[in-house]
mmCIF file of N, CA and C in Angstrom:
data_model
loop_
_atom_site.group_PDB
_atom_site.id
_atom_site.type_symbol
_atom_site.label_atom_id
_atom_site.label_comp_id
_atom_site.label_asym_id
_atom_site.label_seq_id
_atom_site.Cartn_x
_atom_site.Cartn_y
_atom_site.Cartn_z
ATOM 1 N N MET K 1 -8.942 76.148 16.460
ATOM 2 C CA MET K 1 -7.641 75.997 17.082
ATOM 3 C C MET K 1 -6.811 77.270 16.919
ATOM 4 N N ALA K 2 -6.878 77.873 15.735
ATOM 5 C CA ALA K 2 -6.125 79.106 15.494
ATOM 6 C C ALA K 2 -6.636 80.232 16.385
ATOM 7 N N GLN K 3 -7.943 80.258 16.625
ATOM 8 C CA GLN K 3 -8.513 81.293 17.473
ATOM 9 C C GLN K 3 -7.999 81.147 18.913
ATOM 10 N N LEU K 4 -7.904 79.921 19.393
ATOM 11 C CA LEU K 4 -7.365 79.671 20.731
ATOM 12 C C LEU K 4 -5.903 80.115 20.804
ATOM 13 N N HIS K 5 -5.146 79.812 19.762
ATOM 14 C CA HIS K 5 -3.743 80.224 19.697
ATOM 15 C C HIS K 5 -3.640 81.751 19.740
ATOM 16 N N ASP K 6 -4.485 82.449 18.990
ATOM 17 C CA ASP K 6 -4.481 83.912 18.980
ATOM 18 C C ASP K 6 -4.813 84.471 20.351
ATOM 19 N N LEU K 7 -5.794 83.881 21.013
ATOM 20 C CA LEU K 7 -6.176 84.352 22.347
ATOM 21 C C LEU K 7 -5.056 84.141 23.356
ATOM 22 N N ARG K 8 -4.397 82.983 23.291
ATOM 23 C CA ARG K 8 -3.280 82.722 24.195
ATOM 24 C C ARG K 8 -2.144 83.703 23.953
ATOM 25 N N LEU K 9 -1.851 83.961 22.688
ATOM 26 C CA LEU K 9 -0.785 84.893 22.342
ATOM 27 C C LEU K 9 -1.123 86.300 22.805
ATOM 28 N N ARG K 10 -2.360 86.732 22.586
ATOM 29 C CA ARG K 10 -2.797 88.060 23.014
ATOM 30 C C ARG K 10 -2.672 88.192 24.542
ATOM 31 N N LEU K 11 -3.106 87.162 25.261
ATOM 32 C CA LEU K 11 -3.022 87.180 26.718
ATOM 33 C C LEU K 11 -1.566 87.255 27.180
ATOM 34 N N LEU K 12 -0.707 86.483 26.555
ATOM 35 C CA LEU K 12 0.711 86.492 26.906
ATOM 36 C C LEU K 12 1.322 87.868 26.709
ATOM 37 N N VAL K 13 1.038 88.491 25.571
ATOM 38 C CA VAL K 13 1.606 89.807 25.288
ATOM 39 C C VAL K 13 1.044 90.849 26.242
ATOM 40 N N GLN K 14 -0.252 90.782 26.537
ATOM 41 C CA GLN K 14 -0.841 91.738 27.468
ATOM 42 C C GLN K 14 -0.292 91.550 28.879
ATOM 43 N N GLN K 15 -0.104 90.300 29.295
ATOM 44 C CA GLN K 15 0.474 90.057 30.619
ATOM 45 C C GLN K 15 1.892 90.617 30.695
ATOM 46 N N GLU K 16 2.658 90.422 29.637
ATOM 47 C CA GLU K 16 4.032 90.924 29.627
ATOM 48 C C GLU K 16 4.051 92.446 29.646
ATOM 49 N N SER K 17 3.161 93.083 28.902
ATOM 50 C CA SER K 17 3.133 94.551 28.905
ATOM 51 C C SER K 17 2.715 95.083 30.268
ATOM 52 N N GLU K 18 1.789 94.393 30.937
ATOM 53 C CA GLU K 18 1.411 94.801 32.295
ATOM 54 C C GLU K 18 2.587 94.642 33.247
ATOM 55 N N HIS K 19 3.315 93.552 33.108
ATOM 56 C CA HIS K 19 4.488 93.322 33.950
ATOM 57 C C HIS K 19 5.525 94.429 33.736
ATOM 58 N N ILE K 20 5.759 94.787 32.491
ATOM 59 C CA ILE K 20 6.725 95.843 32.178
ATOM 60 C C ILE K 20 6.254 97.171 32.746
ATOM 61 N N SER K 21 4.978 97.487 32.547
ATOM 62 C CA SER K 21 4.480 98.782 33.011
ATOM 63 C C SER K 21 4.471 98.869 34.533
ATOM 64 N N GLU K 22 4.252 97.748 35.218
ATOM 65 C CA GLU K 22 4.283 97.763 36.678
ATOM 66 C C GLU K 22 5.706 97.875 37.207
ATOM 67 N N SER K 23 6.657 97.297 36.508
ATOM 68 C CA SER K 23 8.040 97.333 36.983
ATOM 69 C C SER K 23 8.722 98.670 36.690
ATOM 70 N N GLN K 24 8.266 99.378 35.666
ATOM 71 C CA GLN K 24 8.854 100.673 35.315
ATOM 72 C C GLN K 24 7.735 101.654 34.957
ATOM 73 N N PRO K 25 6.887 102.024 35.906
ATOM 74 C CA PRO K 25 5.709 102.831 35.570
ATOM 75 C C PRO K 25 6.003 104.236 35.064
ATOM 76 N N ASN K 26 7.100 104.837 35.448
ATOM 77 C CA ASN K 26 7.361 106.222 35.059
ATOM 78 C C ASN K 26 8.312 106.358 33.881
ATOM 79 N N ASP K 27 9.029 105.313 33.543
ATOM 80 C CA ASP K 27 10.076 105.417 32.535
ATOM 81 C C ASP K 27 9.734 104.723 31.218
ATOM 82 N N LEU K 28 8.519 104.259 31.067
ATOM 83 C CA LEU K 28 8.221 103.405 29.935
ATOM 84 C C LEU K 28 7.009 103.892 29.161
ATOM 85 N N ASP K 29 7.132 103.950 27.864
ATOM 86 C CA ASP K 29 6.013 104.264 26.996
ATOM 87 C C ASP K 29 5.695 102.987 26.215
ATOM 88 N N LEU K 30 4.589 102.342 26.561
ATOM 89 C CA LEU K 30 4.259 101.055 25.948
ATOM 90 C C LEU K 30 4.035 101.164 24.453
ATOM 91 N N SER K 31 3.605 102.319 23.977
ATOM 92 C CA SER K 31 3.423 102.456 22.528
ATOM 93 C C SER K 31 4.766 102.380 21.803
ATOM 94 N N VAL K 32 5.833 102.868 22.444
ATOM 95 C CA VAL K 32 7.172 102.762 21.862
ATOM 96 C C VAL K 32 7.623 101.304 21.865
ATOM 97 N N VAL K 33 7.373 100.604 22.958
ATOM 98 C CA VAL K 33 7.714 99.182 23.036
ATOM 99 C C VAL K 33 6.975 98.410 21.939
ATOM 100 N N GLN K 34 5.683 98.699 21.778
ATOM 101 C CA GLN K 34 4.884 98.021 20.758
ATOM 102 C C GLN K 34 5.446 98.306 19.361
ATOM 103 N N ALA K 35 5.781 99.550 19.082
ATOM 104 C CA ALA K 35 6.315 99.913 17.769
ATOM 105 C C ALA K 35 7.642 99.211 17.494
ATOM 106 N N ARG K 36 8.507 99.158 18.502
ATOM 107 C CA ARG K 36 9.792 98.484 18.324
ATOM 108 C C ARG K 36 9.603 96.987 18.081
ATOM 109 N N CYS K 37 8.691 96.385 18.826
ATOM 110 C CA CYS K 37 8.407 94.959 18.627
ATOM 111 C C CYS K 37 7.913 94.697 17.208
ATOM 112 N N LEU K 38 7.036 95.569 16.727
ATOM 113 C CA LEU K 38 6.509 95.394 15.375
ATOM 114 C C LEU K 38 7.612 95.515 14.328
ATOM 115 N N CYS K 39 8.553 96.425 14.538
ATOM 116 C CA CYS K 39 9.676 96.560 13.597
ATOM 117 C C CYS K 39 10.505 95.284 13.552
ATOM 118 N N TRP K 40 10.849 94.749 14.732
ATOM 119 C CA TRP K 40 11.659 93.528 14.786
ATOM 120 C C TRP K 40 10.907 92.330 14.226
ATOM 121 N N LEU K 41 9.636 92.224 14.551
ATOM 122 C CA LEU K 41 8.850 91.100 14.035
ATOM 123 C C LEU K 41 8.751 91.147 12.517
ATOM 124 N N THR K 42 8.608 92.332 11.967
ATOM 125 C CA THR K 42 8.545 92.476 10.514
ATOM 126 C C THR K 42 9.859 92.059 9.867
ATOM 127 N N LEU K 43 10.965 92.483 10.457
ATOM 128 C CA LEU K 43 12.272 92.083 9.915
ATOM 129 C C LEU K 43 12.456 90.569 9.979
ATOM 130 N N LEU K 44 12.040 89.959 11.085
ATOM 131 C CA LEU K 44 12.150 88.502 11.204
ATOM 132 C C LEU K 44 11.279 87.793 10.171
ATOM 133 N N ALA K 45 10.073 88.283 9.972
ATOM 134 C CA ALA K 45 9.177 87.667 8.995
ATOM 135 C C ALA K 45 9.766 87.765 7.593
ATOM 136 N N GLU K 46 10.327 88.914 7.258
ATOM 137 C CA GLU K 46 10.946 89.084 5.941
ATOM 138 C C GLU K 46 12.151 88.171 5.775
ATOM 139 N N ALA K 47 12.953 88.028 6.821
ATOM 140 C CA ALA K 47 14.117 87.137 6.749
ATOM 141 C C ALA K 47 13.680 85.693 6.547
ATOM 142 N N HIS K 48 12.604 85.284 7.216
ATOM 143 C CA HIS K 48 12.106 83.923 7.047
ATOM 144 C C HIS K 48 11.555 83.716 5.634
ATOM 145 N N GLU K 49 10.911 84.729 5.080
ATOM 146 C CA GLU K 49 10.422 84.625 3.703
ATOM 147 C C GLU K 49 11.592 84.509 2.728
ATOM 148 N N ASP K 50 12.663 85.266 2.973
ATOM 149 C CA ASP K 50 13.860 85.168 2.127
ATOM 150 C C ASP K 50 14.457 83.767 2.205
ATOM 151 N N GLN K 51 14.517 83.216 3.415
ATOM 152 C CA GLN K 51 15.037 81.856 3.578
ATOM 153 C C GLN K 51 14.151 80.846 2.832
ATOM 154 N N ALA K 52 12.852 81.056 2.896
ATOM 155 C CA ALA K 52 11.934 80.160 2.187
ATOM 156 C C ALA K 52 12.168 80.231 0.677
ATOM 157 N N ASN K 53 12.356 81.439 0.165
ATOM 158 C CA ASN K 53 12.612 81.598 -1.271
ATOM 159 C C ASN K 53 13.943 80.962 -1.676
ATOM 160 N N ASP K 54 14.958 81.123 -0.834
ATOM 161 C CA ASP K 54 16.251 80.497 -1.121
ATOM 162 C C ASP K 54 16.136 78.976 -1.143
ATOM 163 N N ALA K 55 15.431 78.432 -0.162
ATOM 164 C CA ALA K 55 15.255 76.972 -0.105
ATOM 165 C C ALA K 55 14.448 76.484 -1.305
ATOM 166 N N GLU K 56 13.461 77.262 -1.709
ATOM 167 C CA GLU K 56 12.672 76.884 -2.885
ATOM 168 C C GLU K 56 13.544 76.892 -4.143
ATOM 169 N N GLY K 57 14.443 77.879 -4.217
ATOM 170 C CA GLY K 57 15.362 77.949 -5.348
ATOM 171 C C GLY K 57 16.302 76.757 -5.397
ATOM 172 N N ARG K 58 16.636 76.203 -4.235
ATOM 173 C CA ARG K 58 17.492 75.009 -4.167
ATOM 174 C C ARG K 58 16.680 73.718 -4.308
ATOM 175 N N ARG K 59 15.385 73.876 -4.505
ATOM 176 C CA ARG K 59 14.440 72.759 -4.630
ATOM 177 C C ARG K 59 14.360 71.913 -3.355
ATOM 178 N N ASP K 60 14.573 72.570 -2.219
ATOM 179 C CA ASP K 60 14.433 71.919 -0.924
ATOM 180 C C ASP K 60 13.045 72.280 -0.388
ATOM 181 N N THR K 61 12.058 71.529 -0.862
ATOM 182 C CA THR K 61 10.663 71.845 -0.574
ATOM 183 C C THR K 61 10.350 71.783 0.909
ATOM 184 N N GLU K 62 10.861 70.785 1.591
ATOM 185 C CA GLU K 62 10.584 70.638 3.022
ATOM 186 C C GLU K 62 11.103 71.836 3.810
ATOM 187 N N GLN K 63 12.335 72.246 3.516
ATOM 188 C CA GLN K 63 12.911 73.402 4.203
ATOM 189 C C GLN K 63 12.151 74.674 3.846
ATOM 190 N N ALA K 64 11.778 74.825 2.593
ATOM 191 C CA ALA K 64 11.022 76.008 2.159
ATOM 192 C C ALA K 64 9.683 76.086 2.880
ATOM 193 N N MET K 65 9.017 74.950 3.020
ATOM 194 C CA MET K 65 7.725 74.941 3.715
ATOM 195 C C MET K 65 7.891 75.317 5.183
ATOM 196 N N GLY K 66 8.967 74.854 5.806
ATOM 197 C CA GLY K 66 9.230 75.186 7.203
ATOM 198 C C GLY K 66 9.461 76.680 7.392
ATOM 199 N N TRP K 67 10.310 77.271 6.532
ATOM 200 C CA TRP K 67 10.568 78.710 6.626
ATOM 201 C C TRP K 67 9.298 79.509 6.352
ATOM 202 N N PHE K 68 8.535 79.061 5.361
ATOM 203 C CA PHE K 68 7.300 79.771 5.020
ATOM 204 C C PHE K 68 6.299 79.695 6.175
ATOM 205 N N ALA K 69 6.168 78.527 6.787
ATOM 206 C CA ALA K 69 5.249 78.373 7.924
ATOM 207 C C ALA K 69 5.671 79.295 9.073
ATOM 208 N N ASP K 70 6.979 79.366 9.324
ATOM 209 C CA ASP K 70 7.469 80.266 10.376
ATOM 210 C C ASP K 70 7.158 81.721 10.049
ATOM 211 N N SER K 71 7.315 82.103 8.796
ATOM 212 C CA SER K 71 7.030 83.492 8.420
ATOM 213 C C SER K 71 5.546 83.799 8.582
ATOM 214 N N MET K 72 4.690 82.823 8.299
ATOM 215 C CA MET K 72 3.252 83.036 8.477
ATOM 216 C C MET K 72 2.904 83.154 9.961
ATOM 217 N N ARG K 73 3.556 82.373 10.807
ATOM 218 C CA ARG K 73 3.337 82.500 12.256
ATOM 219 C C ARG K 73 3.758 83.885 12.742
ATOM 220 N N LEU K 74 4.877 84.369 12.233
ATOM 221 C CA LEU K 74 5.327 85.707 12.602
ATOM 222 C C LEU K 74 4.330 86.764 12.136
ATOM 223 N N ARG K 75 3.753 86.587 10.959
ATOM 224 C CA ARG K 75 2.733 87.528 10.469
ATOM 225 C C ARG K 75 1.512 87.506 11.391
ATOM 226 N N ASP K 76 1.164 86.324 11.873
ATOM 227 C CA ASP K 76 0.052 86.232 12.827
ATOM 228 C C ASP K 76 0.378 87.000 14.110
ATOM 229 N N VAL K 77 1.604 86.857 14.580
ATOM 230 C CA VAL K 77 2.025 87.561 15.793
ATOM 231 C C VAL K 77 1.995 89.069 15.553
ATOM 232 N N ILE K 78 2.415 89.508 14.384
ATOM 233 C CA ILE K 78 2.380 90.930 14.042
ATOM 234 C C ILE K 78 0.944 91.443 14.125
ATOM 235 N N GLN K 79 -0.004 90.670 13.597
ATOM 236 C CA GLN K 79 -1.412 91.069 13.662
ATOM 237 C C GLN K 79 -1.874 91.209 15.106
ATOM 238 N N VAL K 80 -1.501 90.256 15.940
ATOM 239 C CA VAL K 80 -1.925 90.289 17.342
ATOM 240 C C VAL K 80 -1.299 91.474 18.066
ATOM 241 N N VAL K 81 0.005 91.665 17.899
ATOM 242 C CA VAL K 81 0.689 92.757 18.589
ATOM 243 C C VAL K 81 0.152 94.112 18.124
ATOM 244 N N SER K 82 -0.116 94.242 16.834
ATOM 245 C CA SER K 82 -0.603 95.532 16.341
ATOM 246 C C SER K 82 -2.032 95.812 16.787
ATOM 247 N N SER K 83 -2.774 94.775 17.164
ATOM 248 C CA SER K 83 -4.160 94.993 17.589
ATOM 249 C C SER K 83 -4.305 95.222 19.092
ATOM 250 N N ILE K 84 -3.222 95.125 19.833
ATOM 251 C CA ILE K 84 -3.292 95.315 21.286
ATOM 252 C C ILE K 84 -3.498 96.786 21.596
ATOM 253 N N GLU K 85 -4.474 97.053 22.423
ATOM 254 C CA GLU K 85 -4.766 98.425 22.816
ATOM 255 C C GLU K 85 -3.833 98.844 23.942
ATOM 256 N N ILE K 86 -3.161 99.957 23.737
ATOM 257 C CA ILE K 86 -2.260 100.500 24.743
ATOM 258 C C ILE K 86 -3.030 101.598 25.479
ATOM 259 N N PRO K 87 -3.261 101.434 26.788
ATOM 260 C CA PRO K 87 -4.003 102.466 27.524
ATOM 261 C C PRO K 87 -3.180 103.730 27.684
ATOM 262 N N LEU K 88 -3.879 104.844 27.749
ATOM 263 C CA LEU K 88 -3.202 106.104 28.010
ATOM 264 C C LEU K 88 -2.660 106.087 29.431
ATOM 265 N N PRO K 89 -1.439 106.570 29.632
ATOM 266 C CA PRO K 89 -0.901 106.602 31.001
ATOM 267 C C PRO K 89 -1.682 107.604 31.839
ATOM 268 N N GLU K 90 -1.842 107.282 33.115
ATOM 269 C CA GLU K 90 -2.506 108.197 34.022
ATOM 270 C C GLU K 90 -1.555 109.338 34.314
ATOM 271 N N SER K 91 -2.039 110.545 34.127
ATOM 272 C CA SER K 91 -1.184 111.717 34.302
ATOM 273 C C SER K 91 -1.386 112.307 35.684
ATOM 274 N N SER K 92 -0.277 112.557 36.367
ATOM 275 C CA SER K 92 -0.344 113.160 37.691
ATOM 276 C C SER K 92 -0.001 114.646 37.630
ATOM 277 N N ASP K 93 0.315 115.198 36.432
ATOM 278 C CA ASP K 93 0.676 116.596 36.344
ATOM 279 C C ASP K 93 -0.515 117.498 36.045
ATOM 280 N N LEU K 94 -1.726 117.044 36.283
ATOM 281 C CA LEU K 94 -2.884 117.905 36.084
ATOM 282 C C LEU K 94 -3.112 118.812 37.277
ATOM 283 N N GLY K 95 -2.396 118.584 38.368
ATOM 284 C CA GLY K 95 -2.461 119.450 39.513
ATOM 285 C C GLY K 95 -3.778 119.403 40.251
ATOM 286 N N GLY K 96 -4.507 118.301 40.190
ATOM 287 C CA GLY K 96 -5.757 118.162 40.921
ATOM 288 C C GLY K 96 -6.916 118.885 40.280
ATOM 289 N N ASN K 97 -6.775 119.291 39.048
ATOM 290 C CA ASN K 97 -7.868 119.957 38.338
ATOM 291 C C ASN K 97 -8.939 118.920 38.034
ATOM 292 N N ASP K 98 -10.096 119.037 38.703
ATOM 293 C CA ASP K 98 -11.148 118.035 38.546
ATOM 294 C C ASP K 98 -11.630 117.925 37.116
ATOM 295 N N ALA K 99 -11.747 119.025 36.420
ATOM 296 C CA ALA K 99 -12.220 118.982 35.037
ATOM 297 C C ALA K 99 -11.197 118.269 34.166
ATOM 298 N N GLY K 100 -9.910 118.520 34.403
ATOM 299 C CA GLY K 100 -8.872 117.870 33.617
ATOM 300 C C GLY K 100 -8.763 116.400 33.904
ATOM 301 N N GLU K 101 -8.981 116.020 35.162
ATOM 302 C CA GLU K 101 -8.853 114.611 35.526
ATOM 303 C C GLU K 101 -9.947 113.770 34.882
ATOM 304 N N ASP K 102 -11.122 114.336 34.707
ATOM 305 C CA ASP K 102 -12.237 113.573 34.155
ATOM 306 C C ASP K 102 -12.369 113.705 32.644
ATOM 307 N N SER K 103 -11.531 114.502 31.999
ATOM 308 C CA SER K 103 -11.724 114.770 30.583
ATOM 309 C C SER K 103 -11.518 113.539 29.708
ATOM 310 N N PHE K 104 -10.700 112.564 30.121
ATOM 311 C CA PHE K 104 -10.464 111.371 29.319
ATOM 312 C C PHE K 104 -11.046 110.127 29.969
ATOM 313 N N LYS K 105 -11.852 110.299 30.982
ATOM 314 C CA LYS K 105 -12.356 109.174 31.766
ATOM 315 C C LYS K 105 -13.150 108.177 30.937
ATOM 316 N N ASP K 106 -13.965 108.666 30.012
ATOM 317 C CA ASP K 106 -14.814 107.778 29.217
ATOM 318 C C ASP K 106 -14.214 107.411 27.870
ATOM 319 N N GLU K 107 -12.988 107.844 27.623
ATOM 320 C CA GLU K 107 -12.343 107.554 26.344
ATOM 321 C C GLU K 107 -11.800 106.130 26.333
ATOM 322 N N PRO K 108 -11.877 105.432 25.196
ATOM 323 C CA PRO K 108 -11.296 104.086 25.116
ATOM 324 C C PRO K 108 -9.769 104.199 25.034
ATOM 325 N N PRO K 109 -9.056 103.098 25.309
ATOM 326 C CA PRO K 109 -7.599 103.128 25.208
ATOM 327 C C PRO K 109 -7.166 103.330 23.767
ATOM 328 N N MET K 110 -5.968 103.862 23.600
ATOM 329 C CA MET K 110 -5.430 104.073 22.258
ATOM 330 C C MET K 110 -5.056 102.734 21.645
ATOM 331 N N THR K 111 -5.150 102.640 20.324
ATOM 332 C CA THR K 111 -4.682 101.458 19.611
ATOM 333 C C THR K 111 -3.562 101.852 18.680
ATOM 334 N N ALA K 112 -2.749 100.863 18.320
ATOM 335 C CA ALA K 112 -1.608 101.130 17.447
ATOM 336 C C ALA K 112 -2.055 101.188 16.014
#
């Protein structure tokens, strides 16, 4: 079940990144978007862990478990987002140089 959840999440994030790149092809660096998302997700996960610790300190076990479960879900999302491969943008400033155009043709996409 967790594997299906991971696949759905990966597909959702990839679809959204494709949508963003198609809507703003010249003004967007997906690696920057990915890095910013990872920063925010990390902050959210840490905040949820802090809430879980506070609830545990108040002996509110149910609330602590809820915050902890949310923080673990966020950690899962961080893993998925960080594993998404960001393709290199196609460069049009090579000026039609055939050797330059084919130099990265067989290279895999960059990963974060």
